[in-house]
C-alpha cells in the first residue's frame, strides 16, 4: 500500500487543491484520504484499479469536507423577525373569509374549487378525483369561482390597489368578513 500511496500522493494533493480553496485544509483532507484508504484496503478489488480507487476516496472525502462547512453565518439574536407586509396581512385575512363562503357553495362546485385552489390539484387531477371529464371539471371550477366572487362581493367591499387587495370591510352589519 505504501508504494502505491507514494506514487499517487502528489497527484492526489494537486487534485484536492483544484477542488478546495482552503490550502490549510488540503493536507488534512489528504491525510484523511490516506487513513480511509488504509482502513478500507480490503475493499480494493485489484491493484490495477488503485489509482481510480484512491481518487474516488479523495472525491468522497472532499465532499465530506464541504458538507461539514457552514456556508452561512448565524444571525445575531438581537435581529427581529421581518414584519409581515401590510398587504400580506390583508391577504391572509381575506383568505380566512373565503372558507365559510366556500362552505356555503353546493358540493358540486365547492369540491372541485377546494381541490384546485386550496389543495393544489391540477384540473386534470380534480377530474380524475371526482370522476368527471376534464371539460366538466374546468367548467365547475370556473362556475365555482364566479359563485364565490358573487358571494364575497355581496358580503364585503374590497379595495384593490397596484399590489392587489389593499383592504376589505363588511357591506352589511348582519354579516361579517371575519371568521
Backbone as JSON Lines, residues from 0, in Angstrom:
{"i":0,"aa":"X","n":[0.83,-1.2,0.0],"ca":[0.0,0.0,0.0],"c":[0.86,1.25,0.0]}
{"i":1,"aa":"X","n":[1.95,1.24,0.75],"ca":[2.82,2.42,0.86],"c":[3.42,2.82,-0.49]}
{"i":2,"aa":"X","n":[3.83,1.85,-1.28],"ca":[4.42,2.15,-2.58],"c":[3.4,2.81,-3.49]}
{"i":3,"aa":"X","n":[2.19,2.3,-3.5],"ca":[1.13,2.9,-4.33],"c":[0.77,4.28,-3.82]}
{"i":4,"aa":"X","n":[0.75,4.42,-2.51],"ca":[0.41,5.73,-1.94],"c":[1.44,6.77,-2.37]}
{"i":5,"aa":"X","n":[2.72,6.42,-2.27],"ca":[3.77,7.36,-2.66],"c":[3.67,7.73,-4.14]}
{"i":6,"aa":"X","n":[3.26,6.79,-4.98],"ca":[3.13,7.05,-6.4],"c":[1.98,8.01,-6.71]}
{"i":7,"aa":"X","n":[0.95,8.01,-5.9],"ca":[-0.25,8.82,-6.16],"c":[-0.37,10.06,-5.26]}
{"i":8,"aa":"X","n":[0.44,10.14,-4.23],"ca":[0.27,11.18,-3.21],"c":[0.28,12.59,-3.79]}
{"i":9,"aa":"X","n":[1.26,12.93,-4.6],"ca":[1.37,14.3,-5.13],"c":[0.24,14.63,-6.1]}
{"i":10,"aa":"X","n":[-0.14,13.66,-6.93],"ca":[-1.26,13.9,-7.85],"c":[-2.58,14.06,-7.08]}
{"i":11,"aa":"X","n":[-2.77,13.28,-6.02],"ca":[-3.96,13.42,-5.19],"c":[-3.98,14.79,-4.51]}
{"i":12,"aa":"X","n":[-2.81,15.23,-4.05],"ca":[-2.72,16.55,-3.41],"c":[-3.09,17.65,-4.42]}
{"i":13,"aa":"X","n":[-2.59,17.54,-5.63],"ca":[-2.92,18.52,-6.67],"c":[-4.41,18.48,-6.99]}
{"i":14,"aa":"X","n":[-4.99,17.3,-7.01],"ca":[-6.42,17.15,-7.26],"c":[-7.22,17.83,-6.15]}
{"i":15,"aa":"X","n":[-6.84,17.62,-4.92],"ca":[-7.54,18.22,-3.78],"c":[-7.4,19.74,-3.83]}
{"i":16,"aa":"X","n":[-6.22,20.23,-4.16],"ca":[-6.01,21.68,-4.27],"c":[-6.92,22.27,-5.34]}
{"i":17,"aa":"X","n":[-7.14,21.53,-6.43],"ca":[-8.0,22.05,-7.51],"c":[-9.47,22.13,-7.08]}
{"i":18,"aa":"X","n":[-9.85,21.38,-6.06],"ca":[-11.24,21.35,-5.62],"c":[-11.51,22.18,-4.36]}
{"i":19,"aa":"X","n":[-10.49,22.4,-3.53],"ca":[-10.67,23.06,-2.24],"c":[-9.85,24.35,-2.24]}
{"i":20,"aa":"X","n":[-10.51,25.47,-1.94],"ca":[-9.82,26.76,-1.92],"c":[-8.98,26.96,-0.67]}
{"i":21,"aa":"X","n":[-9.33,26.32,0.41],"ca":[-8.66,26.49,1.69],"c":[-7.41,25.62,1.73]}
{"i":22,"aa":"X","n":[-6.23,26.22,1.52],"ca":[-4.99,25.45,1.48],"c":[-4.66,24.81,2.83]}
{"i":23,"aa":"X","n":[-5.13,25.4,3.91],"ca":[-4.87,24.8,5.22],"c":[-5.62,23.49,5.4]}
{"i":24,"aa":"X","n":[-6.67,23.28,4.64],"ca":[-7.46,22.05,4.74],"c":[-6.95,20.95,3.81]}
{"i":25,"aa":"X","n":[-6.13,21.3,2.84],"ca":[-5.69,20.33,1.83],"c":[-4.95,19.17,2.47]}
{"i":26,"aa":"X","n":[-3.97,19.45,3.32],"ca":[-3.2,18.36,3.94],"c":[-4.05,17.53,4.89]}
{"i":27,"aa":"X","n":[-5.01,18.16,5.56],"ca":[-5.91,17.4,6.43],"c":[-6.76,16.44,5.59]}
{"i":28,"aa":"X","n":[-7.22,16.91,4.46],"ca":[-8.03,16.05,3.58],"c":[-7.17,14.92,3.03]}
{"i":29,"aa":"X","n":[-5.96,15.24,2.63],"ca":[-5.06,14.23,2.09],"c":[-4.77,13.16,3.16]}
{"i":30,"aa":"X","n":[-4.57,13.58,4.38],"ca":[-4.34,12.63,5.47],"c":[-5.57,11.76,5.7]}
{"i":31,"aa":"X","n":[-6.74,12.37,5.62],"ca":[-7.98,11.61,5.77],"c":[-8.13,10.58,4.65]}
{"i":32,"aa":"X","n":[-7.75,10.95,3.43],"ca":[-7.78,10.02,2.29],"c":[-6.87,8.83,2.58]}
{"i":33,"aa":"X","n":[-5.67,9.11,3.07],"ca":[-4.73,8.04,3.39],"c":[-5.31,7.12,4.47]}
{"i":34,"aa":"X","n":[-5.88,7.7,5.5],"ca":[-6.46,6.91,6.58],"c":[-7.6,6.03,6.06]}
{"i":35,"aa":"X","n":[-8.5,6.6,5.26],"ca":[-9.61,5.82,4.71],"c":[-9.11,4.71,3.79]}
{"i":36,"aa":"X","n":[-8.11,5.02,2.96],"ca":[-7.56,4.01,2.05],"c":[-6.92,2.88,2.84]}
{"i":37,"aa":"X","n":[-6.2,3.24,3.88],"ca":[-5.51,2.23,4.7],"c":[-6.51,1.32,5.41]}
{"i":38,"aa":"X","n":[-7.57,1.92,5.97],"ca":[-8.54,1.11,6.73],"c":[-9.5,0.35,5.82]}
{"i":39,"aa":"X","n":[-9.6,0.77,4.57],"ca":[-10.55,0.1,3.65],"c":[-9.86,-0.63,2.5]}
{"i":40,"aa":"X","n":[-8.61,-0.92,2.65],"ca":[-7.92,-1.55,1.53],"c":[-8.47,-2.94,1.24]}
{"i":41,"aa":"X","n":[-9.2,-3.53,2.14],"ca":[-9.83,-4.83,1.88],"c":[-10.95,-4.71,0.83]}
{"i":42,"aa":"X","n":[-11.43,-3.48,0.56],"ca":[-12.48,-3.29,-0.44],"c":[-11.92,-3.13,-1.85]}
{"i":43,"aa":"X","n":[-10.6,-2.98,-1.96],"ca":[-9.95,-2.83,-3.27],"c":[-10.01,-4.16,-4.01]}
{"i":44,"aa":"X","n":[-10.54,-4.15,-5.22],"ca":[-10.72,-5.39,-5.98],"c":[-9.42,-5.86,-6.63]}
{"i":45,"aa":"X","n":[-8.66,-4.92,-7.2],"ca":[-7.38,-5.28,-7.82],"c":[-6.43,-4.11,-7.72]}
{"i":46,"aa":"X","n":[-5.15,-4.4,-7.73],"ca":[-4.15,-3.34,-7.61],"c":[-4.12,-2.44,-8.85]}
{"i":47,"aa":"X","n":[-4.61,-2.94,-9.98],"ca":[-4.64,-2.14,-11.2],"c":[-5.61,-0.97,-11.06]}
{"i":48,"aa":"X","n":[-6.61,-1.14,-10.23],"ca":[-7.6,-0.07,-10.06],"c":[-7.3,0.83,-8.86]}
{"i":49,"aa":"X","n":[-6.1,0.75,-8.33],"ca":[-5.7,1.51,-7.15],"c":[-5.84,3.02,-7.37]}
{"i":50,"aa":"X","n":[-5.42,3.52,-8.52],"ca":[-5.49,4.96,-8.79],"c":[-6.92,5.48,-8.76]}
{"i":51,"aa":"X","n":[-7.81,4.83,-9.49],"ca":[-9.2,5.24,-9.51],"c":[-9.85,5.12,-8.14]}
{"i":52,"aa":"X","n":[-9.47,4.06,-7.43],"ca":[-10.0,3.83,-6.09],"c":[-9.59,4.97,-5.15]}
{"i":53,"aa":"X","n":[-8.32,5.38,-5.22],"ca":[-7.83,6.48,-4.38],"c":[-8.5,7.81,-4.75]}
{"i":54,"aa":"X","n":[-8.7,8.05,-6.03],"ca":[-9.38,9.28,-6.44],"c":[-10.84,9.29,-5.99]}
{"i":55,"aa":"X","n":[-11.49,8.13,-6.0],"ca":[-12.87,8.06,-5.52],"c":[-12.91,8.37,-4.03]}
{"i":56,"aa":"X","n":[-11.97,7.84,-3.27],"ca":[-11.9,8.13,-1.83],"c":[-11.63,9.62,-1.63]}
{"i":57,"aa":"X","n":[-10.72,10.18,-2.44],"ca":[-10.4,11.61,-2.33],"c":[-11.64,12.46,-2.63]}
{"i":58,"aa":"X","n":[-12.36,12.11,-3.68],"ca":[-13.57,12.86,-4.04],"c":[-14.58,12.83,-2.89]}
{"i":59,"aa":"X","n":[-14.83,11.64,-2.35],"ca":[-15.8,11.5,-1.26],"c":[-15.35,12.26,-0.01]}
{"i":60,"aa":"X","n":[-14.07,12.26,0.25],"ca":[-13.54,12.99,1.41],"c":[-13.69,14.49,1.21]}
{"i":61,"aa":"X","n":[-13.47,14.98,0.0],"ca":[-13.68,16.4,-0.3],"c":[-15.14,16.76,-0.1]}
{"i":62,"aa":"X","n":[-16.05,15.92,-0.57],"ca":[-17.48,16.17,-0.37],"c":[-17.84,16.2,1.12]}
{"i":63,"aa":"X","n":[-17.25,15.28,1.89],"ca":[-17.47,15.29,3.34],"c":[-16.98,16.6,3.96]}
{"i":64,"aa":"X","n":[-15.86,17.08,3.48],"ca":[-15.3,18.35,3.97],"c":[-16.28,19.5,3.73]}
{"i":65,"aa":"X","n":[-16.86,19.56,2.53],"ca":[-17.79,20.64,2.22],"c":[-19.11,20.5,2.99]}
{"i":66,"aa":"X","n":[-19.55,19.28,3.22],"ca":[-20.78,19.08,3.99],"c":[-20.63,19.57,5.43]}
{"i":67,"aa":"X","n":[-19.42,19.48,5.95],"ca":[-19.19,19.91,7.33],"c":[-19.08,21.42,7.46]}
{"i":68,"aa":"X","n":[-18.88,22.11,6.36],"ca":[-18.75,23.57,6.4],"c":[-20.12,24.2,6.52]}
{"i":69,"aa":"X","n":[-20.19,25.31,7.24],"ca":[-21.43,26.09,7.29],"c":[-21.28,27.2,6.26]}
{"i":70,"aa":"X","n":[-22.1,27.18,5.2],"ca":[-21.97,28.21,4.17],"c":[-22.62,29.54,4.57]}
{"i":71,"aa":"X","n":[-23.06,29.65,5.8],"ca":[-23.73,30.87,6.25],"c":[-23.27,31.17,7.67]}
{"i":72,"aa":"X","n":[-23.53,32.37,8.08],"ca":[-23.23,32.76,9.44],"c":[-24.54,32.82,10.22]}
{"i":73,"aa":"X","n":[-24.47,32.46,11.47],"ca":[-25.64,32.54,12.33],"c":[-26.02,34.0,12.5]}
{"i":74,"aa":"X","n":[-27.31,34.3,12.48],"ca":[-27.78,35.66,12.69],"c":[-27.74,35.98,14.17]}
{"i":75,"aa":"X","n":[-27.39,37.19,14.5],"ca":[-27.38,37.56,15.93],"c":[-28.79,37.54,16.51]}
{"i":76,"aa":"X","n":[-28.88,37.3,17.81],"ca":[-30.17,37.2,18.48],"c":[-30.93,38.52,18.5]}
{"i":77,"aa":"X","n":[-30.22,39.63,18.42],"ca":[-30.9,40.92,18.54],"c":[-31.68,41.29,17.27]}
{"i":78,"aa":"X","n":[-31.49,40.58,16.17],"ca":[-32.25,40.86,14.97],"c":[-33.68,40.36,15.13]}
{"i":79,"aa":"X","n":[-34.62,41.18,14.75],"ca":[-36.02,40.81,14.86],"c":[-36.47,40.12,13.58]}
{"i":80,"aa":"X","n":[-37.51,39.33,13.72],"ca":[-38.11,38.69,12.55],"c":[-38.72,39.77,11.68]}
{"i":81,"aa":"X","n":[-38.7,39.6,10.37],"ca":[-39.29,40.62,9.5],"c":[-40.78,40.77,9.77]}
{"i":82,"aa":"X","n":[-41.22,42.0,9.74],"ca":[-42.63,42.3,9.96],"c":[-43.39,41.92,8.7]}
{"i":83,"aa":"X","n":[-44.51,41.26,8.88],"ca":[-45.32,40.85,7.75],"c":[-45.83,42.09,7.02]}
{"i":84,"aa":"X","n":[-45.7,42.06,5.73],"ca":[-46.14,43.17,4.89],"c":[-47.63,43.41,5.12]}
{"i":85,"aa":"X","n":[-48.04,44.68,5.15],"ca":[-49.44,45.02,5.4],"c":[-50.35,44.38,4.37]}
{"i":86,"aa":"X","n":[-49.95,44.38,3.12],"ca":[-50.8,43.77,2.1],"c":[-50.89,42.26,2.32]}
{"i":87,"aa":"X","n":[-49.85,41.66,2.85],"ca":[-49.87,40.23,3.17],"c":[-50.84,39.97,4.32]}
{"i":88,"aa":"X","n":[-50.9,40.87,5.3],"ca":[-51.85,40.72,6.4],"c":[-53.28,40.81,5.88]}
{"i":89,"aa":"X","n":[-53.52,41.76,5.0],"ca":[-54.86,41.91,4.42],"c":[-55.21,40.65,3.64]}
{"i":90,"aa":"X","n":[-54.27,40.15,2.85],"ca":[-54.5,38.96,2.05],"c":[-54.81,37.76,2.95]}
{"i":91,"aa":"X","n":[-54.06,37.6,4.05],"ca":[-54.29,36.49,4.98],"c":[-55.7,36.57,5.57]}
{"i":92,"aa":"X","n":[-56.12,37.77,5.95],"ca":[-57.47,37.94,6.48],"c":[-58.52,37.62,5.44]}
{"i":93,"aa":"X","n":[-58.24,38.01,4.22],"ca":[-59.17,37.75,3.13],"c":[-59.33,36.25,2.89]}
{"i":94,"aa":"X","n":[-58.23,35.53,2.96],"ca":[-58.26,34.08,2.76],"c":[-59.09,33.42,3.86]}
{"i":95,"aa":"X","n":[-58.97,33.91,5.08],"ca":[-59.74,33.34,6.19],"c":[-61.25,33.51,5.95]}
{"i":96,"aa":"X","n":[-61.62,34.57,5.28],"ca":[-63.04,34.83,5.0],"c":[-63.6,33.88,3.94]}
{"i":97,"aa":"X","n":[-62.75,33.39,3.08],"ca":[-63.23,32.6,1.96],"c":[-63.77,31.23,2.37]}
{"i":98,"aa":"X","n":[-63.17,30.62,3.38],"ca":[-63.57,29.26,3.73],"c":[-65.05,29.17,4.11]}
{"i":99,"aa":"X","n":[-65.58,30.05,4.99],"ca":[-67.01,29.96,5.29],"c":[-67.88,30.19,4.05]}
{"i":100,"aa":"X","n":[-67.44,31.08,3.17],"ca":[-68.21,31.34,1.96],"c":[-68.13,30.15,1.0]}
{"i":101,"aa":"X","n":[-66.98,29.5,0.96],"ca":[-66.85,28.3,0.13],"c":[-67.74,27.19,0.66]}
{"i":102,"aa":"X","n":[-67.84,27.11,2.0],"ca":[-68.67,26.08,2.61],"c":[-70.15,26.24,2.24]}
{"i":103,"aa":"X","n":[-70.56,27.46,1.9],"ca":[-71.94,27.72,1.5],"c":[-72.24,27.25,0.08]}
{"i":104,"aa":"X","n":[-71.2,27.04,-0.73],"ca":[-71.4,26.59,-2.11],"c":[-71.91,25.15,-2.12]}
{"i":105,"aa":"X","n":[-72.71,24.79,-3.1],"ca":[-73.13,23.39,-3.24],"c":[-71.9,22.51,-3.48]}
{"i":106,"aa":"X","n":[-71.95,21.27,-2.97],"ca":[-70.82,20.34,-3.11],"c":[-70.34,20.22,-4.56]}
{"i":107,"aa":"X","n":[-71.28,20.29,-5.47],"ca":[-70.99,20.18,-6.91],"c":[-69.92,21.19,-7.33]}
{"i":108,"aa":"X","n":[-69.91,22.37,-6.7],"ca":[-68.94,23.42,-7.04],"c":[-67.83,23.55,-5.99]}
{"i":109,"aa":"X","n":[-68.2,23.34,-4.73],"ca":[-67.24,23.52,-3.64],"c":[-66.08,22.53,-3.75]}
{"i":110,"aa":"X","n":[-66.37,21.25,-3.96],"ca":[-65.32,20.24,-4.0],"c":[-64.29,20.48,-5.1]}
{"i":111,"aa":"X","n":[-64.7,20.71,-6.35],"ca":[-63.69,20.97,-7.38],"c":[-62.86,22.22,-7.09]}
{"i":112,"aa":"X","n":[-63.53,23.27,-6.57],"ca":[-62.81,24.51,-6.27],"c":[-61.81,24.3,-5.14]}
{"i":113,"aa":"X","n":[-62.21,23.59,-4.12],"ca":[-61.31,23.34,-3.0],"c":[-60.11,22.5,-3.43]}
{"i":114,"aa":"X","n":[-60.36,21.47,-4.21],"ca":[-59.25,20.64,-4.69],"c":[-58.28,21.44,-5.54]}
{"i":115,"aa":"X","n":[-58.82,22.3,-6.42],"ca":[-57.97,23.05,-7.35],"c":[-57.25,24.21,-6.67]}
{"i":116,"aa":"X","n":[-57.96,24.97,-5.84],"ca":[-57.4,26.2,-5.31],"c":[-56.71,26.04,-3.95]}
{"i":117,"aa":"X","n":[-57.26,25.2,-3.1],"ca":[-56.7,25.08,-1.76],"c":[-55.78,23.88,-1.61]}
{"i":118,"aa":"X","n":[-56.11,22.78,-2.28],"ca":[-55.31,21.57,-2.15],"c":[-54.23,21.46,-3.22]}
{"i":119,"aa":"X","n":[-54.24,22.34,-4.21],"ca":[-53.18,22.38,-5.21],"c":[-53.24,21.33,-6.3]}
{"i":120,"aa":"X","n":[-54.39,20.71,-6.5],"ca":[-54.53,19.73,-7.57],"c":[-54.63,20.45,-8.91]}
{"i":121,"aa":"X","n":[-54.14,19.79,-9.96],"ca":[-54.36,20.32,-11.3],"c":[-55.81,20.02,-11.67]}
{"i":122,"aa":"X","n":[-56.3,20.7,-12.7],"ca":[-57.68,20.46,-13.12],"c":[-57.86,19.03,-13.61]}
{"i":123,"aa":"X","n":[-56.83,18.47,-14.21],"ca":[-56.9,17.08,-14.67],"c":[-57.01,16.14,-13.47]}
{"i":124,"aa":"X","n":[-56.24,16.42,-12.41],"ca":[-56.31,15.6,-11.2],"c":[-57.68,15.73,-10.52]}
{"i":125,"aa":"X","n":[-58.24,16.95,-10.55],"ca":[-59.58,17.16,-9.99],"c":[-60.58,16.3,-10.73]}
{"i":126,"aa":"X","n":[-60.49,16.3,-12.06],"ca":[-61.41,15.5,-12.87],"c":[-61.29,14.02,-12.51]}
{"i":127,"aa":"X","n":[-60.07,13.53,-12.4],"ca":[-59.86,12.12,-12.06],"c":[-60.38,11.82,-10.65]}
{"i":128,"aa":"X","n":[-60.11,12.71,-9.71],"ca":[-60.52,12.52,-8.32],"c":[-62.03,12.44,-8.19]}
{"i":129,"aa":"X","n":[-62.74,13.28,-8.95],"ca":[-64.19,13.36,-8.83],"c":[-64.93,12.54,-9.88]}
{"i":130,"aa":"X","n":[-64.19,11.87,-10.75],"ca":[-64.82,11.05,-11.79],"c":[-65.54,11.87,-12.84]}
{"i":131,"aa":"X","n":[-64.97,13.03,-13.18],"ca":[-65.56,13.92,-14.18],"c":[-64.68,13.95,-15.41]}
{"i":132,"aa":"X","n":[-65.25,14.43,-16.5],"ca":[-64.41,14.69,-17.67],"c":[-63.61,15.96,-17.37]}
{"i":133,"aa":"X","n":[-62.52,16.16,-18.07],"ca":[-61.7,17.35,-17.86],"c":[-62.51,18.62,-18.14]}
{"i":134,"aa":"X","n":[-63.32,18.59,-19.18],"ca":[-64.16,19.75,-19.52],"c":[-65.14,20.06,-18.4]}
{"i":135,"aa":"X","n":[-65.76,19.03,-17.83],"ca":[-66.72,19.24,-16.75],"c":[-66.02,19.8,-15.51]}
{"i":136,"aa":"X","n":[-64.84,19.29,-15.21],"ca":[-64.1,19.78,-14.04],"c":[-63.73,21.25,-14.22]}
{"i":137,"aa":"X","n":[-63.24,21.61,-15.41],"ca":[-62.89,23.01,-15.68],"c":[-64.11,23.9,-15.56]}
{"i":138,"aa":"X","n":[-65.22,23.44,-16.09],"ca":[-66.45,24.22,-16.05],"c":[-66.92,24.43,-14.61]}
{"i":139,"aa":"X","n":[-66.88,23.38,-13.8],"ca":[-67.32,23.51,-12.42],"c":[-66.4,24.42,-11.61]}
{"i":140,"aa":"X","n":[-65.12,24.32,-11.86],"ca":[-64.18,25.19,-11.15],"c":[-64.43,26.64,-11.52]}
{"i":141,"aa":"X","n":[-64.63,26.89,-12.8],"ca":[-64.88,28.26,-13.25],"c":[-66.19,28.79,-12.67]}
{"i":142,"aa":"X","n":[-67.23,27.98,-12.69],"ca":[-68.52,28.41,-12.13],"c":[-68.41,28.64,-10.62]}
{"i":143,"aa":"X","n":[-67.65,27.8,-9.95],"ca":[-67.46,27.95,-8.51],"c":[-66.74,29.26,-8.2]}
{"i":144,"aa":"X","n":[-65.75,29.62,-9.01],"ca":[-65.05,30.9,-8.82],"c":[-66.03,32.07,-8.96]}
{"i":145,"aa":"X","n":[-66.88,32.0,-9.96],"ca":[-67.86,33.07,-10.18],"c":[-68.82,33.15,-8.99]}
{"i":146,"aa":"X","n":[-69.34,32.02,-8.55],"ca":[-70.28,31.99,-7.43],"c":[-69.62,32.49,-6.14]}
{"i":147,"aa":"X","n":[-68.38,32.09,-5.92],"ca":[-67.66,32.54,-4.74],"c":[-67.42,34.05,-4.79]}
{"i":148,"aa":"X","n":[-67.06,34.56,-5.96],"ca":[-66.84,36.0,-6.12],"c":[-68.14,36.76,-5.85]}
{"i":149,"aa":"X","n":[-69.25,36.24,-6.35],"ca":[-70.55,36.9,-6.1],"c":[-70.87,36.92,-4.61]}
{"i":150,"aa":"X","n":[-70.67,35.8,-3.94],"ca":[-70.96,35.74,-2.51],"c":[-70.05,36.69,-1.74]}
{"i":151,"aa":"X","n":[-68.8,36.73,-2.14],"ca":[-67.85,37.58,-1.4],"c":[-68.14,39.06,-1.63]}
{"i":152,"aa":"X","n":[-68.43,39.44,-2.84],"ca":[-68.72,40.85,-3.09],"c":[-70.06,41.27,-2.52]}
{"i":153,"aa":"X","n":[-70.99,40.32,-2.33],"ca":[-72.24,40.63,-1.62],"c":[-71.94,40.9,-0.14]}
{"i":154,"aa":"X","n":[-70.99,40.2,0.39],"ca":[-70.65,40.27,1.81],"c":[-69.73,41.44,2.13]}
{"i":155,"aa":"X","n":[-68.7,41.63,1.34],"ca":[-67.64,42.58,1.68],"c":[-67.33,43.5,0.51]}
{"i":156,"aa":"X","n":[-66.93,44.7,0.88],"ca":[-66.42,45.65,-0.1],"c":[-64.9,45.46,-0.14]}
{"i":157,"aa":"X","n":[-64.35,45.43,-1.31],"ca":[-62.93,45.17,-1.47],"c":[-62.28,46.36,-2.13]}
{"i":158,"aa":"X","n":[-61.15,46.82,-1.55],"ca":[-60.37,47.88,-2.16],"c":[-59.15,47.24,-2.81]}
{"i":159,"aa":"X","n":[-58.96,47.57,-4.09],"ca":[-57.85,47.0,-4.84],"c":[-56.9,48.11,-5.25]}
{"i":160,"aa":"X","n":[-55.61,47.87,-5.04],"ca":[-54.58,48.82,-5.44],"c":[-53.62,48.18,-6.41]}
{"i":161,"aa":"X","n":[-52.49,48.82,-6.6],"ca":[-51.49,48.31,-7.55],"c":[-50.94,46.95,-7.15]}
{"i":162,"aa":"X","n":[-50.85,46.71,-5.83],"ca":[-50.28,45.45,-5.36],"c":[-51.35,44.39,-5.09]}
{"i":163,"aa":"X","n":[-52.58,44.65,-5.5],"ca":[-53.66,43.69,-5.27],"c":[-54.65,44.23,-4.26]}
{"i":164,"aa":"X","n":[-55.23,43.33,-3.47],"ca":[-56.22,43.74,-2.47],"c":[-55.51,44.5,-1.36]}
{"i":165,"aa":"X","n":[-55.99,45.72,-1.08],"ca":[-55.37,46.54,-0.04],"c":[-56.21,46.6,1.23]}
{"i":166,"aa":"X","n":[-57.53,46.42,1.1],"ca":[-58.39,46.44,2.28],"c":[-59.74,45.83,1.94]}
{"i":167,"aa":"X","n":[-60.49,45.47,2.96],"ca":[-61.83,44.96,2.79],"c":[-62.61,45.28,4.06]}
{"i":168,"aa":"X","n":[-63.91,45.36,3.93],"ca":[-64.77,45.62,5.09],"c":[-66.16,45.11,4.78]}
{"i":169,"aa":"X","n":[-66.95,44.78,5.83],"ca":[-68.29,44.22,5.6],"c":[-69.22,45.25,5.0]}
{"i":170,"aa":"X","n":[-70.06,44.81,4.08],"ca":[-71.08,45.67,3.49],"c":[-72.3,45.74,4.39]}
{"i":171,"aa":"X","n":[-72.59,44.64,5.04],"ca":[-73.81,44.51,5.83],"c":[-73.4,44.25,7.28]}
{"i":172,"aa":"X","n":[-74.0,44.94,8.2],"ca":[-73.66,44.75,9.61],"c":[-74.1,43.37,10.11]}
{"i":173,"aa":"X","n":[-75.03,42.71,9.4],"ca":[-75.51,41.4,9.8],"c":[-74.46,40.3,9.47]}
{"i":174,"aa":"X","n":[-73.67,40.59,8.48],"ca":[-72.72,39.59,8.01],"c":[-71.32,40.16,8.15]}
{"i":175,"aa":"X","n":[-70.38,39.38,8.55],"ca":[-69.02,39.85,8.81],"c":[-68.05,39.25,7.8]}
{"i":176,"aa":"X","n":[-67.0,39.97,7.51],"ca":[-65.94,39.45,6.63],"c":[-64.92,38.68,7.43]}
{"i":177,"aa":"X","n":[-65.04,38.66,8.72],"ca":[-64.08,37.92,9.52],"c":[-64.72,36.64,10.0]}
{"i":178,"aa":"X","n":[-63.91,35.6,10.2],"ca":[-64.45,34.3,10.6],"c":[-65.06,34.35,11.99]}
